[in-house]
C-alpha atoms as one frame of an Amber mdcrd trajectory, in Angstrom:
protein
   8.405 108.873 -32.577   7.300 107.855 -29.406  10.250 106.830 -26.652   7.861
 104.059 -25.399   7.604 102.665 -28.560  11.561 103.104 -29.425  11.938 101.214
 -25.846   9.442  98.179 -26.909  10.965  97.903 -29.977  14.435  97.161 -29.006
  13.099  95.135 -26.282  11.835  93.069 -29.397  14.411  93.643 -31.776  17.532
  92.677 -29.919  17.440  89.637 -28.364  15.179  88.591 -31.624  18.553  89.623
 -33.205  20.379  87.284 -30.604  18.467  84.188 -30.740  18.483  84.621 -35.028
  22.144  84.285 -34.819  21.654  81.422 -32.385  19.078  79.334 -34.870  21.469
  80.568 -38.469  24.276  78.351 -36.418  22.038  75.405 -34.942  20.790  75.247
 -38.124  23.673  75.851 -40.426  25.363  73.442 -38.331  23.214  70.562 -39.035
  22.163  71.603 -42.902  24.531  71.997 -45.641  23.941  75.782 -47.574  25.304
  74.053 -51.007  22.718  71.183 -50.954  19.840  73.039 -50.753  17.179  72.915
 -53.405  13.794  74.437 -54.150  10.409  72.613 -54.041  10.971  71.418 -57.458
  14.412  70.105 -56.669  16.697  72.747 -58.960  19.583  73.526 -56.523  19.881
  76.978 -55.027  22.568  78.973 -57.202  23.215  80.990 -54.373  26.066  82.590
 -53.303  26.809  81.508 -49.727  26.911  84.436 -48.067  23.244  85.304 -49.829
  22.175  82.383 -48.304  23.334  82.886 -44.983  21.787  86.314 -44.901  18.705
  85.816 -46.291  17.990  83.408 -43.679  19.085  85.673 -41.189  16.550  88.500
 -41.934  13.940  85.624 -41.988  14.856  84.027 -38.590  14.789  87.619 -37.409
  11.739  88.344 -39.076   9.993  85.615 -37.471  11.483  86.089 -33.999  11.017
  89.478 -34.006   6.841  89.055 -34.833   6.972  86.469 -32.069   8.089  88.941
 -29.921   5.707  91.772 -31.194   2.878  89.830 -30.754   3.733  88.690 -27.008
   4.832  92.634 -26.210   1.129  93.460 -27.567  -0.388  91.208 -25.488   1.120
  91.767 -22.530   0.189  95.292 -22.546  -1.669  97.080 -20.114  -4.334  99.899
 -21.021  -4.001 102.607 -19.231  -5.750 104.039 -16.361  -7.983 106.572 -16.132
């Protein structure tokens, strides 16, 4: 593995990591984990914790391709 690509990735990863646990608590703070339901309207059965971390690895998920994609395009090719 590359060390350039181990660099850009935790230039990506972290404060993706950051700013997830930033929108879990805006959001979490404003929306109730027990009154959640599916499209249909069955209730989440949940554990809490589940809940909290599964939207965790999506925030980050999402962040984290934000990131990826604005790393890629601010690339430079190489000189020759």
């Amino acid at each position: 593995m590359s060390w350039v690509f181990l660099r850009r990735s935790l230039q990506v990863l972290w404060p993706a990591f950051l700013l997830a646990g930033v929108t879990e608590t805006l959001v979490f703070a404003v929306v109730d984990p027990a009154d959640l339901r599916w499209f249909g309207g069955e209730a989440f059965d949940w554990p809490l914790t589940a809940v909290y971390t599964v939207s965790f690895l999506i925030f980050w998920a999402l962040i984290s391709t934000a990131g990826a994609i604005t790393m890629l395009l601010t690339v430079e090719e190489p000189r020759i």
